[in-house]
mmCIF file of C-alpha atoms and ligand atoms in Angstrom:
data_model
loop_
_atom_site.group_PDB
_atom_site.id
_atom_site.type_symbol
_atom_site.label_atom_id
_atom_site.label_comp_id
_atom_site.label_asym_id
_atom_site.label_seq_id
_atom_site.Cartn_x
_atom_site.Cartn_y
_atom_site.Cartn_z
ATOM 1 C CA MET A 468 22.849 93.307 -63.917
ATOM 2 C CA ARG A 469 19.537 91.853 -64.348
ATOM 3 C CA SER A 470 17.104 94.268 -63.679
ATOM 4 C CA LEU A 471 17.648 98.071 -63.447
ATOM 5 C CA LEU A 472 15.085 99.978 -61.611
ATOM 6 C CA PHE A 473 14.162 103.815 -62.460
ATOM 7 C CA VAL A 474 13.427 106.069 -60.019
ATOM 8 C CA PRO A 475 12.907 109.725 -60.067
ATOM 9 C CA ALA A 476 15.152 111.719 -58.111
ATOM 10 C CA ASP A 477 12.739 114.102 -56.998
ATOM 11 C CA ALA A 478 10.245 111.469 -55.314
ATOM 12 C CA PRO A 479 11.968 111.004 -51.881
ATOM 13 C CA GLY A 480 9.322 108.517 -51.072
ATOM 14 C CA LYS A 481 9.961 106.187 -53.830
ATOM 15 C CA LEU A 482 13.904 106.622 -53.319
ATOM 16 C CA ASP A 483 13.660 105.213 -49.697
ATOM 17 C CA LYS A 484 12.095 102.191 -50.525
ATOM 18 C CA ALA A 485 14.198 101.554 -54.090
ATOM 19 C CA LEU A 486 16.813 99.279 -52.123
ATOM 20 C CA GLY A 487 14.008 96.863 -50.786
ATOM 21 C CA TYR A 488 12.566 95.606 -54.141
ATOM 22 C CA GLY A 489 15.499 92.926 -55.129
ATOM 23 C CA ALA A 490 16.511 94.934 -58.496
ATOM 24 C CA ASP A 491 20.388 94.317 -59.214
ATOM 25 C CA ALA A 492 20.539 98.373 -59.605
ATOM 26 C CA ILE A 493 19.005 101.791 -59.223
ATOM 27 C CA ILE A 494 19.082 104.248 -61.528
ATOM 28 C CA VAL A 495 18.359 107.336 -59.779
ATOM 29 C CA ASP A 496 17.024 109.489 -62.734
ATOM 30 C CA LEU A 497 17.964 113.352 -63.325
ATOM 31 C CA GLU A 498 16.225 113.502 -66.997
ATOM 32 C CA ASP A 499 12.917 112.601 -68.660
ATOM 33 C CA SER A 500 11.199 112.008 -65.230
ATOM 34 C CA VAL A 501 12.067 115.022 -63.865
ATOM 35 C CA ALA A 502 10.174 118.564 -65.184
ATOM 36 C CA PRO A 503 12.674 121.261 -65.688
ATOM 37 C CA GLN A 504 12.102 123.417 -62.844
ATOM 38 C CA ARG A 505 12.901 120.495 -60.332
ATOM 39 C CA LYS A 506 16.242 119.477 -62.108
ATOM 40 C CA GLU A 507 17.943 121.263 -59.002
ATOM 41 C CA ALA A 508 15.735 119.629 -56.491
ATOM 42 C CA ALA A 509 16.413 116.319 -57.913
ATOM 43 C CA ARG A 510 20.082 116.716 -58.108
ATOM 44 C CA ARG A 511 19.870 117.196 -54.132
ATOM 45 C CA GLY A 512 17.684 113.968 -54.104
ATOM 46 C CA ALA A 513 20.174 111.995 -55.749
ATOM 47 C CA ALA A 514 22.920 112.995 -53.699
ATOM 48 C CA ASP A 515 21.360 112.678 -50.488
ATOM 49 C CA PHE A 516 20.154 109.128 -51.184
ATOM 50 C CA LEU A 517 23.819 107.975 -53.160
ATOM 51 C CA GLY A 518 25.300 109.469 -49.682
ATOM 52 C CA ALA A 519 22.811 107.744 -47.376
ATOM 53 C CA ALA A 520 22.752 104.693 -48.942
ATOM 54 C CA LYS A 521 24.199 101.277 -47.299
ATOM 55 C CA ARG A 522 26.215 100.236 -50.158
ATOM 56 C CA GLY A 523 25.262 96.410 -50.799
ATOM 57 C CA GLY A 524 24.942 94.275 -53.871
ATOM 58 C CA THR A 525 22.919 96.950 -55.280
ATOM 59 C CA ARG A 526 24.583 98.872 -57.669
ATOM 60 C CA LEU A 527 23.344 102.564 -57.807
ATOM 61 C CA LEU A 528 23.590 104.380 -61.212
ATOM 62 C CA VAL A 529 22.238 107.989 -61.976
ATOM 63 C CA ARG A 530 21.019 109.405 -65.180
ATOM 64 C CA VAL A 531 22.041 112.650 -65.808
ATOM 65 C CA ASN A 532 20.696 114.569 -68.889
ATOM 66 C CA GLY A 533 22.165 114.122 -72.177
ATOM 67 C CA LEU A 534 25.711 116.235 -73.343
ATOM 68 C CA GLY A 535 23.050 118.435 -75.566
ATOM 69 C CA THR A 536 21.407 119.883 -72.801
ATOM 70 C CA GLY A 537 23.844 121.828 -70.969
ATOM 71 C CA LEU A 538 22.886 120.185 -67.745
ATOM 72 C CA THR A 539 25.357 117.533 -67.775
ATOM 73 C CA ASP A 540 27.815 119.465 -65.872
ATOM 74 C CA ALA A 541 25.635 120.429 -62.740
ATOM 75 C CA ASP A 542 24.054 116.688 -62.727
ATOM 76 C CA LEU A 543 27.841 115.745 -62.479
ATOM 77 C CA ASP A 544 28.883 118.343 -60.124
ATOM 78 C CA ALA A 545 26.123 116.853 -57.793
ATOM 79 C CA VAL A 546 26.623 113.486 -58.024
ATOM 80 C CA VAL A 547 30.314 112.256 -58.485
ATOM 81 C CA PRO A 548 31.261 113.314 -55.054
ATOM 82 C CA VAL A 549 28.966 110.596 -53.667
ATOM 83 C CA ARG A 550 30.377 108.159 -56.164
ATOM 84 C CA PRO A 551 27.642 106.162 -58.417
ATOM 85 C CA ASP A 552 28.527 102.963 -59.448
ATOM 86 C CA ALA A 553 27.887 104.580 -62.667
ATOM 87 C CA ILE A 554 26.097 107.210 -64.871
ATOM 88 C CA MET A 555 23.369 106.408 -67.446
ATOM 89 C CA LEU A 556 24.269 108.725 -70.377
ATOM 90 C CA PRO A 557 21.217 109.189 -72.384
ATOM 91 C CA LYS A 558 20.975 110.377 -76.235
ATOM 92 C CA ALA A 559 24.309 109.081 -76.587
ATOM 93 C CA GLU A 560 25.903 109.353 -80.032
ATOM 94 C CA GLY A 561 28.660 106.546 -80.433
ATOM 95 C CA GLY A 562 32.118 106.371 -79.102
ATOM 96 C CA ALA A 563 32.704 110.142 -79.152
ATOM 97 C CA SER A 564 29.922 110.677 -76.647
ATOM 98 C CA ILE A 565 31.542 108.323 -74.319
ATOM 99 C CA VAL A 566 35.091 109.779 -74.394
ATOM 100 C CA HIS A 567 33.293 113.169 -73.820
ATOM 101 C CA ALA A 568 31.686 111.771 -70.764
ATOM 102 C CA ASP A 569 34.760 109.941 -69.639
ATOM 103 C CA ALA A 570 36.562 113.624 -69.643
ATOM 104 C CA LYS A 571 33.949 115.051 -67.563
ATOM 105 C CA LEU A 572 34.110 112.170 -65.056
ATOM 106 C CA THR A 573 38.056 112.010 -64.845
ATOM 107 C CA ALA A 574 37.853 115.626 -63.938
ATOM 108 C CA ARG A 575 35.778 115.761 -61.046
ATOM 109 C CA GLU A 576 37.345 112.257 -59.893
ATOM 110 C CA ALA A 577 40.585 114.158 -59.575
ATOM 111 C CA LEU A 578 38.942 117.089 -57.959
ATOM 112 C CA HIS A 579 36.893 114.906 -55.223
ATOM 113 C CA ASP A 580 39.911 112.522 -54.750
ATOM 114 C CA ILE A 581 38.162 109.545 -56.263
ATOM 115 C CA ALA A 582 40.188 106.620 -57.916
ATOM 116 C CA GLU A 583 40.425 107.687 -61.933
ATOM 117 C CA GLY A 584 37.379 105.094 -63.525
ATOM 118 C CA THR A 585 35.421 104.662 -60.149
ATOM 119 C CA VAL A 586 32.495 105.961 -62.096
ATOM 120 C CA GLY A 587 30.983 103.531 -64.857
ATOM 121 C CA ILE A 588 28.820 104.576 -68.087
ATOM 122 C CA VAL A 589 26.035 102.614 -69.138
ATOM 123 C CA ALA A 590 24.859 104.548 -72.572
ATOM 124 C CA ILE A 591 21.214 104.740 -74.307
ATOM 125 C CA ALA A 592 22.619 103.931 -77.810
ATOM 126 C CA THR A 593 19.466 104.539 -79.913
ATOM 127 C CA GLU A 594 17.860 107.748 -78.606
ATOM 128 C CA THR A 595 18.347 109.973 -81.744
ATOM 129 C CA ALA A 596 18.532 109.550 -85.744
ATOM 130 C CA LYS A 597 22.354 109.824 -85.807
ATOM 131 C CA ALA A 598 23.094 107.550 -82.756
ATOM 132 C CA LEU A 599 21.869 104.810 -84.840
ATOM 133 C CA PHE A 600 24.463 105.156 -87.791
ATOM 134 C CA LEU A 601 27.150 105.279 -84.728
ATOM 135 C CA ALA A 602 25.903 102.476 -83.000
ATOM 136 C CA GLY A 603 29.252 100.423 -84.047
ATOM 137 C CA THR A 604 31.273 102.802 -82.783
ATOM 138 C CA TYR A 605 31.668 102.045 -78.901
ATOM 139 C CA GLY A 606 34.431 99.547 -78.767
ATOM 140 C CA GLY A 607 37.268 101.072 -76.919
ATOM 141 C CA ALA A 608 35.884 104.358 -76.169
ATOM 142 C CA SER A 609 36.489 104.083 -72.538
ATOM 143 C CA ALA A 610 37.134 101.279 -70.042
ATOM 144 C CA ARG A 611 34.074 103.370 -68.229
ATOM 145 C CA LEU A 612 31.707 101.735 -70.373
ATOM 146 C CA LEU A 613 29.676 98.962 -68.844
ATOM 147 C CA ALA A 614 27.017 98.337 -70.877
ATOM 148 C CA LEU A 615 24.812 99.919 -73.615
ATOM 149 C CA THR A 616 20.670 100.011 -73.692
ATOM 150 C CA TRP A 617 18.182 101.268 -76.058
ATOM 151 C CA GLY A 618 14.928 103.659 -75.896
ATOM 152 C CA ALA A 619 11.989 103.882 -78.513
ATOM 153 C CA GLU A 620 10.377 107.036 -77.165
ATOM 154 C CA ASP A 621 12.808 109.461 -77.506
ATOM 155 C CA LEU A 622 13.755 107.918 -81.206
ATOM 156 C CA SER A 623 10.121 107.914 -82.228
ATOM 157 C CA ALA A 624 9.979 111.771 -81.646
ATOM 158 C CA GLU A 625 13.373 112.510 -83.118
ATOM 159 C CA LEU A 626 12.046 110.304 -86.411
ATOM 160 C CA GLY A 627 8.392 112.193 -86.656
ATOM 161 C CA ALA A 628 6.682 108.840 -86.238
ATOM 162 C CA GLU A 629 3.163 108.687 -85.293
ATOM 163 C CA ALA A 630 3.440 105.321 -83.259
ATOM 164 C CA ASN A 631 6.577 103.170 -81.958
ATOM 165 C CA ARG A 632 4.406 99.986 -81.609
ATOM 166 C CA ASP A 633 1.564 98.382 -83.681
ATOM 167 C CA SER A 634 -1.859 97.420 -82.646
ATOM 168 C CA GLU A 635 -0.806 94.153 -80.640
ATOM 169 C CA GLY A 636 1.950 95.954 -78.955
ATOM 170 C CA ASN A 637 4.799 94.701 -81.198
ATOM 171 C CA PHE A 638 7.769 97.514 -81.951
ATOM 172 C CA LEU A 639 7.358 98.521 -85.384
ATOM 173 C CA ASP A 640 10.419 98.495 -87.900
ATOM 174 C CA PRO A 641 12.664 101.509 -86.545
ATOM 175 C CA TYR A 642 12.426 100.464 -83.414
ATOM 176 C CA ARG A 643 13.261 96.771 -84.209
ATOM 177 C CA LEU A 644 16.396 98.206 -86.022
ATOM 178 C CA ALA A 645 17.212 100.273 -82.747
ATOM 179 C CA ARG A 646 17.074 97.084 -80.346
ATOM 180 C CA THR A 647 19.079 95.309 -82.907
ATOM 181 C CA LEU A 648 21.706 97.697 -83.212
ATOM 182 C CA CYS A 649 21.852 97.868 -79.393
ATOM 183 C CA ILE A 650 22.386 94.136 -79.504
ATOM 184 C CA ALA A 651 25.158 94.334 -82.022
ATOM 185 C CA GLY A 652 26.608 97.558 -80.816
ATOM 186 C CA ALA A 653 27.276 96.053 -77.502
ATOM 187 C CA ALA A 654 28.687 92.806 -78.553
ATOM 188 C CA ALA A 655 30.953 94.672 -81.098
ATOM 189 C CA ALA A 656 31.994 96.804 -77.594
ATOM 190 C CA GLU A 657 32.000 93.547 -75.763
ATOM 191 C CA VAL A 658 29.765 95.173 -72.920
ATOM 192 C CA GLN A 659 26.348 94.001 -71.498
ATOM 193 C CA ALA A 660 23.126 94.499 -73.668
ATOM 194 C CA LEU A 661 20.165 95.665 -71.857
ATOM 195 C CA ASP A 662 17.094 95.754 -73.040
ATOM 196 C CA THR A 663 14.500 98.778 -72.904
ATOM 197 C CA VAL A 664 11.887 99.628 -70.530
ATOM 198 C CA TYR A 665 8.153 97.635 -70.681
ATOM 199 C CA VAL A 666 5.719 100.691 -70.096
ATOM 200 C CA ASP A 667 2.516 98.858 -69.416
ATOM 201 C CA PHE A 668 3.456 98.130 -65.713
ATOM 202 C CA ARG A 669 0.521 96.274 -64.761
ATOM 203 C CA ASN A 670 0.633 93.732 -67.702
ATOM 204 C CA ASP A 671 2.975 90.886 -66.024
ATOM 205 C CA THR A 672 2.317 88.587 -68.841
ATOM 206 C CA GLY A 673 3.430 91.003 -71.606
ATOM 207 C CA LEU A 674 6.719 91.786 -69.595
ATOM 208 C CA ARG A 675 7.507 88.141 -69.330
ATOM 209 C CA ARG A 676 7.113 87.744 -73.053
ATOM 210 C CA GLU A 677 9.467 90.626 -73.860
ATOM 211 C CA CYS A 678 11.751 89.620 -71.236
ATOM 212 C CA GLU A 679 12.091 85.905 -73.009
ATOM 213 C CA ALA A 680 12.083 87.540 -76.443
ATOM 214 C CA ALA A 681 15.211 89.833 -75.042
ATOM 215 C CA ARG A 682 17.118 86.963 -73.819
ATOM 216 C CA ARG A 683 16.856 84.946 -76.531
ATOM 217 C CA ASP A 684 18.152 87.682 -78.610
ATOM 218 C CA GLY A 685 21.083 88.400 -76.723
ATOM 219 C CA PHE A 686 20.225 90.875 -73.978
ATOM 220 C CA THR A 687 21.566 90.031 -70.532
ATOM 221 C CA GLY A 688 19.059 92.285 -68.275
ATOM 222 C CA LYS A 689 16.321 94.623 -68.615
ATOM 223 C CA LEU A 690 15.214 98.204 -67.624
ATOM 224 C CA ALA A 691 12.618 98.523 -65.153
ATOM 225 C CA ILE A 692 10.155 101.489 -64.077
ATOM 226 C CA HIS A 693 8.074 99.641 -61.365
ATOM 227 C CA PRO A 694 8.980 97.385 -58.612
ATOM 228 C CA GLY A 695 6.665 95.217 -59.783
ATOM 229 C CA GLN A 696 8.510 94.163 -62.634
ATOM 230 C CA ILE A 697 11.764 93.727 -60.731
ATOM 231 C CA ALA A 698 10.857 89.652 -59.889
ATOM 232 C CA THR A 699 9.922 88.538 -63.613
ATOM 233 C CA ILE A 700 13.030 90.418 -64.977
ATOM 234 C CA ASN A 701 15.172 88.643 -62.381
ATOM 235 C CA GLU A 702 13.967 85.327 -62.922
ATOM 236 C CA ALA A 703 14.014 86.065 -66.535
ATOM 237 C CA PHE A 704 17.878 87.025 -66.812
ATOM 238 C CA THR A 705 18.944 84.172 -64.102
ATOM 239 C CA PRO A 706 20.546 81.529 -66.120
ATOM 240 C CA THR A 707 18.359 78.380 -65.604
ATOM 241 C CA PRO A 708 20.269 75.071 -63.683
ATOM 242 C CA GLU A 709 19.637 73.545 -67.115
ATOM 243 C CA ALA A 710 21.202 76.136 -69.092
ATOM 244 C CA ILE A 711 24.481 75.975 -66.463
ATOM 245 C CA ALA A 712 24.477 72.147 -66.841
ATOM 246 C CA LYS A 713 24.449 72.641 -70.229
ATOM 247 C CA ALA A 714 27.069 75.321 -70.500
ATOM 248 C CA GLU A 715 29.187 73.066 -68.182
ATOM 249 C CA ALA A 716 28.889 69.947 -70.218
ATOM 250 C CA ILE A 717 29.826 71.854 -73.445
ATOM 251 C CA LEU A 718 33.078 73.407 -71.760
ATOM 252 C CA ALA A 719 33.902 69.911 -70.332
ATOM 253 C CA ALA A 720 33.734 68.535 -73.735
ATOM 254 C CA PHE A 721 36.171 70.948 -74.978
ATOM 255 C CA THR A 722 38.536 70.352 -71.874
ATOM 256 C CA ALA A 723 38.751 66.589 -72.567
ATOM 257 C CA ALA A 724 39.301 66.693 -76.075
ATOM 258 C CA PRO A 725 42.368 69.714 -76.561
ATOM 259 C CA GLY A 726 42.658 71.119 -79.868
ATOM 260 C CA ALA A 727 39.347 69.884 -81.047
ATOM 261 C CA GLY A 728 37.512 72.414 -83.109
ATOM 262 C CA VAL A 729 33.824 70.765 -82.606
ATOM 263 C CA VAL A 730 32.192 68.458 -80.135
ATOM 264 C CA GLY A 731 29.266 66.980 -80.304
ATOM 265 C CA ILE A 732 26.651 66.814 -77.292
ATOM 266 C CA ASP A 733 23.419 64.933 -77.253
ATOM 267 C CA GLY A 734 23.179 64.968 -80.859
ATOM 268 C CA VAL A 735 24.154 68.497 -81.523
ATOM 269 C CA MET A 736 27.532 70.106 -82.977
ATOM 270 C CA TYR A 737 29.038 73.026 -80.938
ATOM 271 C CA ASP A 738 31.849 74.702 -82.235
ATOM 272 C CA ARG A 739 34.633 76.890 -80.477
ATOM 273 C CA PRO A 740 33.056 80.018 -80.914
ATOM 274 C CA HIS A 741 30.509 78.483 -78.187
ATOM 275 C CA ILE A 742 33.182 78.392 -75.487
ATOM 276 C CA ALA A 743 33.188 82.136 -75.205
ATOM 277 C CA ARG A 744 29.220 82.212 -74.754
ATOM 278 C CA VAL A 745 29.108 79.496 -72.337
ATOM 279 C CA GLU A 746 31.846 80.883 -70.428
ATOM 280 C CA ARG A 747 29.880 84.442 -70.428
ATOM 281 C CA LEU A 748 26.795 82.547 -69.122
ATOM 282 C CA LEU A 749 28.774 80.800 -66.278
ATOM 283 C CA ALA A 750 29.921 84.323 -65.262
ATOM 284 C CA ARG A 751 26.925 85.617 -65.269
ATOM 285 C CA ALA A 752 25.406 82.579 -62.899
ATOM 286 C CA ARG A 753 28.467 83.300 -60.557
ATOM 287 C CA ALA A 754 27.249 87.142 -60.540
ATOM 288 C CA VAL A 755 24.353 86.361 -58.806
ATOM 289 C CA GLY A 756 25.743 83.547 -56.369
ATOM 290 C CA LEU A 757 24.923 80.593 -58.695
ATOM 291 C CA GLY A 758 27.965 78.373 -58.469
ATOM 292 C CA PRO A 759 28.625 75.759 -61.063
ATOM 293 C CA ALA A 760 27.169 72.585 -60.174
ATOM 294 C CA THR A 761 30.315 70.644 -60.266
ATOM 295 C CA SER A 762 31.607 72.178 -57.645
ATOM 296 C CA LYS A 763 28.857 71.048 -55.274
ATOM 297 C CA PRO A 764 29.873 68.381 -53.219
HETATM 298 N N1 LIG B 840 10.689 103.142 -57.691
HETATM 299 C C1 LIG B 840 10.329 103.122 -56.538
HETATM 300 N N2 LIG B 840 9.270 103.044 -55.689
HETATM 301 C C2 LIG B 840 8.077 102.891 -56.842
HETATM 302 C C3 LIG B 840 8.318 102.958 -58.182
HETATM 303 C C4 LIG B 840 9.967 103.350 -58.377
HETATM 304 N N3 LIG B 840 10.211 103.338 -60.071
HETATM 305 N N4 LIG B 840 7.428 103.008 -58.585
HETATM 306 C C5 LIG B 840 6.415 102.744 -57.767
HETATM 307 N N5 LIG B 840 6.880 102.792 -56.560
HETATM 308 C C6 LIG B 840 6.040 102.421 -55.393
HETATM 309 C C7 LIG B 840 5.459 103.371 -55.029
HETATM 310 O O1 LIG B 840 5.664 104.747 -54.495
HETATM 311 C C8 LIG B 840 4.009 102.642 -54.256
HETATM 312 O O2 LIG B 840 4.767 102.654 -52.822
HETATM 313 P P1 LIG B 840 3.584 102.066 -51.631
HETATM 314 O O3 LIG B 840 2.720 101.066 -51.748
HETATM 315 O O4 LIG B 840 4.701 102.355 -50.474
HETATM 316 O O5 LIG B 840 3.028 103.485 -51.567
HETATM 317 C C9 LIG B 840 4.309 101.469 -54.870
HETATM 318 O O6 LIG B 840 5.268 101.201 -55.543
HETATM 319 C C10 LIG B 840 3.106 100.957 -55.965
HETATM 320 O O7 LIG B 840 3.070 102.262 -56.767
HETATM 321 P P2 LIG B 840 1.675 102.101 -57.942
HETATM 322 O O8 LIG B 840 0.580 102.811 -56.929
HETATM 323 O O9 LIG B 840 1.735 101.164 -58.396
HETATM 324 O O10 LIG B 840 2.238 102.862 -58.732
HETATM 325 P P3 LIG B 840 2.491 104.324 -58.855
HETATM 326 O O11 LIG B 840 1.088 105.273 -59.582
HETATM 327 O O12 LIG B 840 3.068 105.130 -57.779
HETATM 328 O O13 LIG B 840 3.367 105.211 -59.890
HETATM 329 C C11 LIG B 840 4.767 105.331 -61.547
HETATM 330 C C12 LIG B 840 3.809 104.499 -61.429
HETATM 331 C C13 LIG B 840 5.087 105.094 -63.325
HETATM 332 C C14 LIG B 840 4.776 106.970 -61.619
HETATM 333 C C15 LIG B 840 6.183 104.900 -60.900
HETATM 334 O O14 LIG B 840 6.157 103.530 -61.219
HETATM 335 C C16 LIG B 840 7.456 105.416 -61.307
HETATM 336 O O15 LIG B 840 7.778 106.799 -61.012
HETATM 337 N N6 LIG B 840 8.343 104.739 -62.283
HETATM 338 C C17 LIG B 840 9.495 105.376 -62.483
HETATM 339 C C18 LIG B 840 9.317 106.186 -63.810
HETATM 340 C C19 LIG B 840 10.504 106.847 -64.220
HETATM 341 O O16 LIG B 840 11.407 106.967 -63.621
HETATM 342 N N7 LIG B 840 10.945 106.753 -65.550
HETATM 343 C C20 LIG B 840 12.044 107.439 -66.381
HETATM 344 C C21 LIG B 840 12.894 106.212 -67.079
HETATM 345 S S1 LIG B 840 11.483 106.111 -68.329
HETATM 346 MG MG1 LIG B 841 14.088 109.842 -72.817
#
């Protein structure tokens, strides 16, 4: 998933159009974009949308309210029957939260005759202070876990901070740490790392810069809040023809020299850890319909 577009679940006008913007995933939000008195209407909106949506390539996620809110069970009761591809779990605190959510999902899948494990989990892994210390504990928690992402808004409130970005718009240290822990936690758990939202939604230059930095550091997708952000995000996280060609060259060099620990290509050394890296890149390319160049006639 390169781009994941948030849509408030109590906004039918936005939901109606959500599938038309080219996002790889839609996140129907029951949490922060929905006022407390609107939660029930939002649950109905989410269920209606998922029930009616044509299932094409776009993944359909629902962000439920966090496990500490007392709202999660009613959220899941409303949406699991209409089979979201995944739930997004905010304020996750390590692998234990995933085990907890997994159990809730398993019970509801059983009740509704849905194959166990159908509904995945994407966790927001850095929204509480405690969560930062647990970012390395997601591995092995549940096969449902698809990705980790991070957030700076709730964390800044929790830390009692006055701001999360400096005057130039760069994240301050505590949030850079959260971002890094998300990348490392996702890699440790062998799941996708997704960069957080860029809230200045009319600033395409700033969004592009943040996407480039995210890709450079190991994120393979980014959350969006506005349809105008999708094209930029998709472009930034689609492997380029050059990157695909290079990945294939590295694989070919290792294939041609079985048993070699290192190979040299164009004056640069690559060792075996690069194999896994380029295989992941090629898998991402295939996922968006970009076949390997070598398979072309
Ligand atoms: N999903 C689907 N459609 C959206 C959308 C979204 N997230 N955000 C905007 N649109 C639509 C609008 O409905 C409008 O459609 P129209 O031209 O057919 O009327 C069009 O895109 C342009 O919208 P625009 O006027 O530029 O923005 P806005 O002022 O209507 O909305 C936000 C701005 C921030 C309120 C809106 O983008 C939004 O709700 N984002 C998601 C917020 C969210 O879920 N936050 C939780 C995660 S942090
Ligand atoms: Mg939040």
